[in-house]
Amino acid sequence: MLMPTSLQKPSSNETRSGRRSEAPPDAPPLARAIEVIGVPMTYAGNCEIYGEGEPADHLYKVVRGAVRTSKVLADGRRQIGSFYLPGDIFGLEIGNDHAFSAEAITDSKVLVVRRSTLVGLASFDSTITQEMWKLAGRELARIQGHILLLVKNAQERVVSFLLEMADHTPEGRPIELPMSRQDIADYLGLTVETVSRTMTALDRDGAIHFLTAHSVMVRQRSALARLSA
Amino acid sequence: MLMPTSLQKPSSNETRSGRRSEAPPDAPPLARAIEVIGVPMTYAGNCEIYGEGEPADHLYKVVRGAVRTSKVLADGRRQIGSFYLPGDIFGLEIGNDHAFSAEAITDSKVLVVRRSTLVGLASFDSTITQEMWKLAGRELARIQGHILLLVKNAQERVVSFLLEMADHTPEGRPIELPMSRQDIADYLGLTVETVSRTMTALDRDGAIHFLTAHSVMVRQRSALARLSA
DNA sequence: CGACCATTTGATATGGATCAAGCGATGTGG
DNA sequence: CCACATCGCTTGATCCATATCAAATGGTCG
């Protein structure tokens, strides 16, 4: 069904102790700021991080795990807006309220900062403002890319999705797909069956090779990319 | 075909004389600023205003006519990003370059301002910055809405499109559709034939009534809206 | 009037949805 | 430790919405 099997509240508000190995000192100020002042939170799989319609006054950065943003339409269908993997920043909605809700896909750890805190910081460091604009720009570009995705055929959509996920993985390593086939289907505007069949076909044709249902090797990304136009 | 019949350069850089009847003195500062410092330009139908990949250093406001933003995909298909009608501001791309090109649909008049000019103004009037963010937010919301559109069926897409256009028209007046059926199809991710058939069906069922191919009366928008979910 | 182009309408094909069943992991209780 | 229920994924058979191909209609401009 569409309902997640469990939608519990955050499992724990993690202690702030411990090493913050992420974010090298030469990282951009915004990322640095989030590392320094962000409050770590952990969420179990399928746990809601924020809901559609709630005021958007926090910014989040994925440390571990994976997050999806989604929206349930009037007729019950679900549309997934984006997947966010470690290092990605999400929660930036320029309106006052979140248009999509966000849920942890697997057990996840995120850093949370108040939007107002960042706005305050921005008045000291104007590069933070610039970075907020850049972030908004990336978000815009991402969504525009999603539109272009949705007018392609099934194989092109699936391949585009795999290549997006590949961007977060060093060449030569298997690509991890933490989300379910249903999540992928709702992201691509297809059904689970079509996603599954398409992936099977790609595997059979040698374009990709599934190690498990959630781990796939791409031999030549450039070759795969030719199937996504 | 996909190629516009004529893609000429701006037909004339209109004289700056004459009344600027638009923008009441109580309009928001950004709109006011554009009215005051914007350079009027006129474009003939199918004339390119800016091209995909060009640096995005101007902001535009439609005074008269209609504008579409579009992108031609690798395989030759064309995706339309948005339609802009009088009063709408376009050209805001947060990246450095335009991801889509913009063309006048019919003979159009737009006001043009340099982005840098607005940035300069913003340092005097912080509400301008706020408005730029609001504008970016509206753009983001518009694109997100477009994604939700693209996962609906043909009738829902067409109805949603008509309702969007209706937003620019006072209730009770016919809705003008300056763009071609091909433009509509490329916006909705459908074919011309499907758009045409769907509109014919809506007319036959009494949901809407075409006066001409480019002018349509909607009896009850609320009733029509029920067909768009 | 006649040429041209946009739009509509008709006939047919097809990609992906839907319905249904099988399969393989994972977890649970006896 | 094993039977068995459960859940997510895959596979198969069929259907249907929309694409595609083709032609008729109608509006516009010389």
PDB file of C-alpha atoms in Angstrom, chain A:
ATOM      1  CA  MET A   1       0.000   0.000   0.000  1.00  0.00           C
ATOM      2  CA  LEU A   2       0.909   3.619  -0.025  1.00  0.00           C
ATOM      3  CA  MET A   3       1.117   3.922   3.736  1.00  0.00           C
ATOM      4  CA  PRO A   4       4.555   3.258   5.094  1.00  0.00           C
ATOM      5  CA  THR A   5       4.582   0.309   7.437  1.00  0.00           C
ATOM      6  CA  SER A   6       5.588   2.525  10.321  1.00  0.00           C
ATOM      7  CA  LEU A   7       5.593   6.281  10.665  1.00  0.00           C
ATOM      8  CA  GLN A   8       7.077   6.951  14.026  1.00  0.00           C
ATOM      9  CA  LYS A   9       8.591  10.118  15.402  1.00  0.00           C
ATOM     10  CA  PRO A  10      12.358  10.590  15.460  1.00  0.00           C
ATOM     11  CA  SER A  11      13.837   7.657  17.308  1.00  0.00           C
ATOM     12  CA  SER A  12      16.298   9.726  19.283  1.00  0.00           C
ATOM     13  CA  ASN A  13      17.847  13.135  19.454  1.00  0.00           C
ATOM     14  CA  GLU A  14      21.427  12.044  19.221  1.00  0.00           C
ATOM     15  CA  THR A  15      24.030  13.306  21.672  1.00  0.00           C
ATOM     16  CA  ARG A  16      26.066  16.161  20.267  1.00  0.00           C
ATOM     17  CA  SER A  17      29.291  14.589  21.436  1.00  0.00           C
ATOM     18  CA  GLY A  18      31.673  12.707  19.218  1.00  0.00           C
ATOM     19  CA  ARG A  19      33.768  13.420  16.160  1.00  0.00           C
ATOM     20  CA  ARG A  20      32.367  15.389  13.273  1.00  0.00           C
ATOM     21  CA  SER A  21      34.580  13.850  10.670  1.00  0.00           C
ATOM     22  CA  GLU A  22      32.647  15.395   7.737  1.00  0.00           C
ATOM     23  CA  ALA A  23      33.209  18.803   6.122  1.00  0.00           C
ATOM     24  CA  PRO A  24      36.853  19.600   5.558  1.00  0.00           C
ATOM     25  CA  PRO A  25      37.932  23.027   6.846  1.00  0.00           C
ATOM     26  CA  ASP A  26      38.113  24.297   3.254  1.00  0.00           C
ATOM     27  CA  ALA A  27      34.456  23.424   2.555  1.00  0.00           C
ATOM     28  CA  PRO A  28      32.145  26.277   1.580  1.00  0.00           C
ATOM     29  CA  PRO A  29      30.927  28.382   4.516  1.00  0.00           C
ATOM     30  CA  LEU A  30      27.328  27.193   4.361  1.00  0.00           C
ATOM     31  CA  ALA A  31      28.276  23.528   4.538  1.00  0.00           C
ATOM     32  CA  ARG A  32      30.770  24.387   7.303  1.00  0.00           C
ATOM     33  CA  ALA A  33      28.161  26.352   9.224  1.00  0.00           C
ATOM     34  CA  ILE A  34      25.740  23.455   9.091  1.00  0.00           C
ATOM     35  CA  GLU A  35      28.429  21.058  10.293  1.00  0.00           C
ATOM     36  CA  VAL A  36      29.299  23.328  13.186  1.00  0.00           C
ATOM     37  CA  ILE A  37      25.915  24.467  14.403  1.00  0.00           C
ATOM     38  CA  GLY A  38      23.699  21.680  13.049  1.00  0.00           C
ATOM     39  CA  VAL A  39      21.962  19.491  15.589  1.00  0.00           C
ATOM     40  CA  PRO A  40      22.340  15.803  14.744  1.00  0.00           C
ATOM     41  CA  MET A  41      19.129  13.819  14.621  1.00  0.00           C
ATOM     42  CA  THR A  42      18.569  10.209  13.722  1.00  0.00           C
ATOM     43  CA  TYR A  43      15.455   8.824  12.103  1.00  0.00           C
ATOM     44  CA  ALA A  44      14.412   5.237  11.608  1.00  0.00           C
ATOM     45  CA  GLY A  45      13.421   4.060   8.143  1.00  0.00           C
ATOM     46  CA  ASN A  46      10.056   5.401   6.926  1.00  0.00           C
ATOM     47  CA  CYS A  47      10.078   7.993   9.669  1.00  0.00           C
ATOM     48  CA  GLU A  48       8.751  11.440   8.798  1.00  0.00           C
ATOM     49  CA  ILE A  49      11.234  14.300   9.092  1.00  0.00           C
ATOM     50  CA  TYR A  50       8.746  17.004   8.245  1.00  0.00           C
ATOM     51  CA  GLY A  51       5.257  17.053   6.804  1.00  0.00           C
ATOM     52  CA  GLU A  52       3.719  18.710   3.813  1.00  0.00           C
ATOM     53  CA  GLY A  53       2.246  22.055   4.797  1.00  0.00           C
ATOM     54  CA  GLU A  54       4.407  22.487   7.880  1.00  0.00           C
ATOM     55  CA  PRO A  55       6.324  25.751   8.125  1.00  0.00           C
ATOM     56  CA  ALA A  56       9.698  25.448   6.443  1.00  0.00           C
ATOM     57  CA  ASP A  57      12.012  26.895   9.036  1.00  0.00           C
ATOM     58  CA  HIS A  58      14.810  24.382   9.122  1.00  0.00           C
ATOM     59  CA  LEU A  59      17.511  23.294   6.731  1.00  0.00           C
ATOM     60  CA  TYR A  60      18.809  19.737   6.762  1.00  0.00           C
ATOM     61  CA  LYS A  61      21.923  17.968   5.636  1.00  0.00           C
ATOM     62  CA  VAL A  62      22.102  14.234   5.211  1.00  0.00           C
ATOM     63  CA  VAL A  63      24.998  12.693   7.088  1.00  0.00           C
ATOM     64  CA  ARG A  64      24.095   9.032   6.752  1.00  0.00           C
ATOM     65  CA  GLY A  65      21.239   7.120   5.159  1.00  0.00           C
ATOM     66  CA  ALA A  66      18.857   8.497   2.560  1.00  0.00           C
ATOM     67  CA  VAL A  67      15.856  10.792   2.478  1.00  0.00           C
ATOM     68  CA  ARG A  68      12.962  11.190   0.067  1.00  0.00           C
ATOM     69  CA  THR A  69      10.565  14.093  -0.348  1.00  0.00           C
ATOM     70  CA  SER A  70       7.057  13.181  -1.417  1.00  0.00           C
ATOM     71  CA  LYS A  71       3.546  14.390  -1.814  1.00  0.00           C
ATOM     72  CA  VAL A  72       0.340  12.397  -1.844  1.00  0.00           C
ATOM     73  CA  LEU A  73      -2.055  13.566  -4.543  1.00  0.00           C
ATOM     74  CA  ALA A  74      -5.797  13.916  -4.186  1.00  0.00           C
ATOM     75  CA  ASP A  75      -6.399  10.538  -5.819  1.00  0.00           C
ATOM     76  CA  GLY A  76      -3.998   8.720  -3.532  1.00  0.00           C
ATOM     77  CA  ARG A  77      -1.094   8.463  -5.948  1.00  0.00           C
ATOM     78  CA  ARG A  78       2.215   9.498  -4.491  1.00  0.00           C
ATOM     79  CA  GLN A  79       4.804  11.629  -6.242  1.00  0.00           C
ATOM     80  CA  ILE A  80       8.384  11.632  -5.058  1.00  0.00           C
ATOM     81  CA  GLY A  81      10.135  14.950  -5.519  1.00  0.00           C
ATOM     82  CA  SER A  82      13.726  14.010  -4.837  1.00  0.00           C
ATOM     83  CA  PHE A  83      16.075  11.614  -3.162  1.00  0.00           C
ATOM     84  CA  TYR A  84      18.799  13.028  -0.938  1.00  0.00           C
ATOM     85  CA  LEU A  85      21.968  11.149  -0.126  1.00  0.00           C
ATOM     86  CA  PRO A  86      24.820  11.864   2.293  1.00  0.00           C
ATOM     87  CA  GLY A  87      26.199  15.350   1.721  1.00  0.00           C
ATOM     88  CA  ASP A  88      22.972  16.667   0.185  1.00  0.00           C
ATOM     89  CA  ILE A  89      21.165  19.607   1.732  1.00  0.00           C
ATOM     90  CA  PHE A  90      17.375  19.563   1.727  1.00  0.00           C
ATOM     91  CA  GLY A  91      14.425  21.370   3.247  1.00  0.00           C
ATOM     92  CA  LEU A  92      15.026  24.573   1.336  1.00  0.00           C
ATOM     93  CA  GLU A  93      11.596  25.716   0.285  1.00  0.00           C
ATOM     94  CA  ILE A  94      11.420  29.315  -0.609  1.00  0.00           C
ATOM     95  CA  GLY A  95       7.788  29.609   0.310  1.00  0.00           C
ATOM     96  CA  ASN A  96       6.824  29.623   3.962  1.00  0.00           C
ATOM     97  CA  ASP A  97       5.566  26.071   3.993  1.00  0.00           C
ATOM     98  CA  HIS A  98       6.907  22.784   2.770  1.00  0.00           C
ATOM     99  CA  ALA A  99       5.251  21.725  -0.466  1.00  0.00           C
ATOM    100  CA  PHE A 100       6.444  18.148   0.033  1.00  0.00           C
ATOM    101  CA  SER A 101       6.988  16.045   3.109  1.00  0.00           C
ATOM    102  CA  ALA A 102      10.339  14.422   3.855  1.00  0.00           C
ATOM    103  CA  GLU A 103      10.899  10.914   5.171  1.00  0.00           C
ATOM    104  CA  ALA A 104      13.968   8.897   5.989  1.00  0.00           C
ATOM    105  CA  ILE A 105      14.205   5.953   3.596  1.00  0.00           C
ATOM    106  CA  THR A 106      16.553   3.913   5.742  1.00  0.00           C
ATOM    107  CA  ASP A 107      17.830   4.655   9.215  1.00  0.00           C
ATOM    108  CA  SER A 108      19.355   8.060   8.700  1.00  0.00           C
ATOM    109  CA  LYS A 109      21.287  10.756  10.435  1.00  0.00           C
ATOM    110  CA  VAL A 110      20.817  14.387   9.478  1.00  0.00           C
ATOM    111  CA  LEU A 111      22.062  17.731  10.750  1.00  0.00           C
ATOM    112  CA  VAL A 112      19.380  20.325  11.373  1.00  0.00           C
ATOM    113  CA  VAL A 113      19.733  24.097  11.572  1.00  0.00           C
ATOM    114  CA  ARG A 114      17.113  26.790  11.991  1.00  0.00           C
ATOM    115  CA  ARG A 115      16.661  28.864   8.896  1.00  0.00           C
ATOM    116  CA  SER A 116      16.687  32.026  11.037  1.00  0.00           C
ATOM    117  CA  THR A 117      20.097  31.056  12.385  1.00  0.00           C
ATOM    118  CA  LEU A 118      21.484  30.910   8.880  1.00  0.00           C
ATOM    119  CA  VAL A 119      19.855  34.195   7.959  1.00  0.00           C
ATOM    120  CA  GLY A 120      21.541  35.693  10.996  1.00  0.00           C
ATOM    121  CA  LEU A 121      24.889  34.254   9.986  1.00  0.00           C
ATOM    122  CA  ALA A 122      24.388  35.579   6.478  1.00  0.00           C
ATOM    123  CA  SER A 123      24.439  39.136   7.787  1.00  0.00           C
ATOM    124  CA  PHE A 124      28.028  38.518   8.928  1.00  0.00           C
ATOM    125  CA  ASP A 125      29.169  36.467   5.983  1.00  0.00           C
ATOM    126  CA  SER A 126      27.673  37.471   2.662  1.00  0.00           C
ATOM    127  CA  THR A 127      29.062  34.372   0.985  1.00  0.00           C
ATOM    128  CA  ILE A 128      26.421  32.462   2.911  1.00  0.00           C
ATOM    129  CA  THR A 129      23.708  34.420   1.145  1.00  0.00           C
ATOM    130  CA  GLN A 130      25.360  33.667  -2.156  1.00  0.00           C
ATOM    131  CA  GLU A 131      25.453  30.018  -1.291  1.00  0.00           C
ATOM    132  CA  MET A 132      21.799  30.016  -0.368  1.00  0.00           C
ATOM    133  CA  TRP A 133      21.086  31.360  -3.852  1.00  0.00           C
ATOM    134  CA  LYS A 134      23.310  28.740  -5.386  1.00  0.00           C
ATOM    135  CA  LEU A 135      21.503  26.088  -3.418  1.00  0.00           C
ATOM    136  CA  ALA A 136      18.153  27.411  -4.593  1.00  0.00           C
ATOM    137  CA  GLY A 137      19.528  27.406  -8.120  1.00  0.00           C
ATOM    138  CA  ARG A 138      20.628  23.799  -7.854  1.00  0.00           C
ATOM    139  CA  GLU A 139      17.216  22.886  -6.512  1.00  0.00           C
ATOM    140  CA  LEU A 140      15.561  24.663  -9.427  1.00  0.00           C
ATOM    141  CA  ALA A 141      17.830  22.899 -11.896  1.00  0.00           C
ATOM    142  CA  ARG A 142      17.125  19.576 -10.257  1.00  0.00           C
ATOM    143  CA  ILE A 143      13.386  20.056 -10.580  1.00  0.00           C
ATOM    144  CA  GLN A 144      13.678  21.220 -14.169  1.00  0.00           C
ATOM    145  CA  GLY A 145      15.657  18.079 -14.849  1.00  0.00           C
ATOM    146  CA  HIS A 146      12.875  16.083 -13.267  1.00  0.00           C
ATOM    147  CA  ILE A 147      10.399  17.596 -15.730  1.00  0.00           C
ATOM    148  CA  LEU A 148      12.577  16.558 -18.637  1.00  0.00           C
ATOM    149  CA  LEU A 149      12.733  13.076 -17.112  1.00  0.00           C
ATOM    150  CA  LEU A 150       8.970  12.753 -16.957  1.00  0.00           C
ATOM    151  CA  VAL A 151       8.480  13.193 -20.692  1.00  0.00           C
ATOM    152  CA  LYS A 152      10.880  10.395 -21.603  1.00  0.00           C
ATOM    153  CA  ASN A 153       9.977   6.735 -22.104  1.00  0.00           C
ATOM    154  CA  ALA A 154      10.355   4.110 -19.428  1.00  0.00           C
ATOM    155  CA  GLN A 155      13.868   2.962 -20.304  1.00  0.00           C
ATOM    156  CA  GLU A 156      15.159   6.514 -20.556  1.00  0.00           C
ATOM    157  CA  ARG A 157      13.625   7.385 -17.190  1.00  0.00           C
ATOM    158  CA  VAL A 158      15.133   4.392 -15.458  1.00  0.00           C
ATOM    159  CA  VAL A 159      18.540   4.981 -16.997  1.00  0.00           C
ATOM    160  CA  SER A 160      18.436   8.669 -16.067  1.00  0.00           C
ATOM    161  CA  PHE A 161      17.586   7.707 -12.522  1.00  0.00           C
ATOM    162  CA  LEU A 162      20.461   5.254 -12.329  1.00  0.00           C
ATOM    163  CA  LEU A 163      22.847   7.879 -13.650  1.00  0.00           C
ATOM    164  CA  GLU A 164      21.609  10.360 -11.040  1.00  0.00           C
ATOM    165  CA  MET A 165      22.328   7.835  -8.342  1.00  0.00           C
ATOM    166  CA  ALA A 166      25.683   7.086  -9.950  1.00  0.00           C
ATOM    167  CA  ASP A 167      26.672  10.711  -9.446  1.00  0.00           C
ATOM    168  CA  HIS A 168      26.926   9.995  -5.747  1.00  0.00           C
ATOM    169  CA  THR A 169      29.120   6.940  -6.270  1.00  0.00           C
ATOM    170  CA  PRO A 170      32.736   6.763  -7.420  1.00  0.00           C
ATOM    171  CA  GLU A 171      33.131   5.212 -10.869  1.00  0.00           C
ATOM    172  CA  GLY A 172      33.776   1.498 -10.666  1.00  0.00           C
ATOM    173  CA  ARG A 173      31.919   0.890  -7.422  1.00  0.00           C
ATOM    174  CA  PRO A 174      28.454  -0.617  -7.267  1.00  0.00           C
ATOM    175  CA  ILE A 175      25.633   1.903  -7.008  1.00  0.00           C
ATOM    176  CA  GLU A 176      23.527   1.497  -3.899  1.00  0.00           C
ATOM    177  CA  LEU A 177      19.791   2.009  -4.246  1.00  0.00           C
ATOM    178  CA  PRO A 178      18.483   2.374  -0.703  1.00  0.00           C
ATOM    179  CA  MET A 179      14.914   3.102  -1.819  1.00  0.00           C
ATOM    180  CA  SER A 180      12.256   0.557  -2.724  1.00  0.00           C
ATOM    181  CA  ARG A 181      11.098  -0.146  -6.279  1.00  0.00           C
ATOM    182  CA  GLN A 182       7.859   1.629  -5.344  1.00  0.00           C
ATOM    183  CA  ASP A 183       9.842   4.743  -4.379  1.00  0.00           C
ATOM    184  CA  ILE A 184      11.648   4.633  -7.701  1.00  0.00           C
ATOM    185  CA  ALA A 185       8.376   4.140  -9.556  1.00  0.00           C
ATOM    186  CA  ASP A 186       6.767   7.096  -7.779  1.00  0.00           C
ATOM    187  CA  TYR A 187       9.802   9.212  -8.602  1.00  0.00           C
ATOM    188  CA  LEU A 188       9.754   8.292 -12.277  1.00  0.00           C
ATOM    189  CA  GLY A 189       5.992   8.348 -12.770  1.00  0.00           C
ATOM    190  CA  LEU A 190       5.919   4.646 -13.651  1.00  0.00           C
ATOM    191  CA  THR A 191       4.601   1.512 -11.965  1.00  0.00           C
ATOM    192  CA  VAL A 192       6.743  -0.879  -9.939  1.00  0.00           C
ATOM    193  CA  GLU A 193       6.227  -3.555 -12.577  1.00  0.00           C
ATOM    194  CA  THR A 194       7.546  -1.345 -15.341  1.00  0.00           C
ATOM    195  CA  VAL A 195      10.551  -0.297 -13.267  1.00  0.00           C
ATOM    196  CA  SER A 196      11.330  -3.902 -12.467  1.00  0.00           C
ATOM    197  CA  ARG A 197      10.909  -5.116 -16.038  1.00  0.00           C
ATOM    198  CA  THR A 198      13.012  -2.284 -17.409  1.00  0.00           C
ATOM    199  CA  MET A 199      15.818  -2.960 -14.975  1.00  0.00           C
ATOM    200  CA  THR A 200      15.711  -6.656 -15.731  1.00  0.00           C
ATOM    201  CA  ALA A 201      15.936  -5.890 -19.450  1.00  0.00           C
ATOM    202  CA  LEU A 202      18.920  -3.584 -18.929  1.00  0.00           C
ATOM    203  CA  ASP A 203      20.618  -6.299 -16.919  1.00  0.00           C
ATOM    204  CA  ARG A 204      19.859  -8.964 -19.531  1.00  0.00           C
ATOM    205  CA  ASP A 205      21.269  -6.690 -22.261  1.00  0.00           C
ATOM    206  CA  GLY A 206      24.447  -6.246 -20.262  1.00  0.00           C
ATOM    207  CA  ALA A 207      24.095  -2.502 -19.757  1.00  0.00           C
ATOM    208  CA  ILE A 208      24.044  -2.947 -15.987  1.00  0.00           C
ATOM    209  CA  HIS A 209      24.494  -5.804 -13.557  1.00  0.00           C
ATOM    210  CA  PHE A 210      22.484  -6.244 -10.390  1.00  0.00           C
ATOM    211  CA  LEU A 211      24.461  -7.658  -7.477  1.00  0.00           C
ATOM    212  CA  THR A 212      21.344  -7.533  -5.309  1.00  0.00           C
ATOM    213  CA  ALA A 213      18.042  -5.736  -5.856  1.00  0.00           C
ATOM    214  CA  HIS A 214      19.574  -2.691  -4.172  1.00  0.00           C
ATOM    215  CA  SER A 215      23.079  -2.738  -5.538  1.00  0.00           C
ATOM    216  CA  VAL A 216      23.936  -2.410  -9.201  1.00  0.00           C
ATOM    217  CA  MET A 217      27.178  -2.251 -11.143  1.00  0.00           C
ATOM    218  CA  VAL A 218      27.351  -0.055 -14.202  1.00  0.00           C
ATOM    219  CA  ARG A 219      30.103  -1.145 -16.512  1.00  0.00           C
ATOM    220  CA  GLN A 220      30.403   1.942 -18.663  1.00  0.00           C
ATOM    221  CA  ARG A 221      28.410   4.943 -17.539  1.00  0.00           C
ATOM    222  CA  SER A 222      29.056   6.708 -20.810  1.00  0.00           C
ATOM    223  CA  ALA A 223      27.486   3.801 -22.693  1.00  0.00           C
ATOM    224  CA  LEU A 224      24.539   3.811 -20.325  1.00  0.00           C
ATOM    225  CA  ALA A 225      24.145   7.541 -20.781  1.00  0.00           C
ATOM    226  CA  ARG A 226      23.495   6.997 -24.469  1.00  0.00           C
ATOM    227  CA  LEU A 227      20.328   5.109 -23.524  1.00  0.00           C
ATOM    228  CA  SER A 228      18.950   8.034 -21.530  1.00  0.00           C
ATOM    229  CA  ALA A 229      18.446  10.637 -24.251  1.00  0.00           C
TER     230      ALA A 229
END
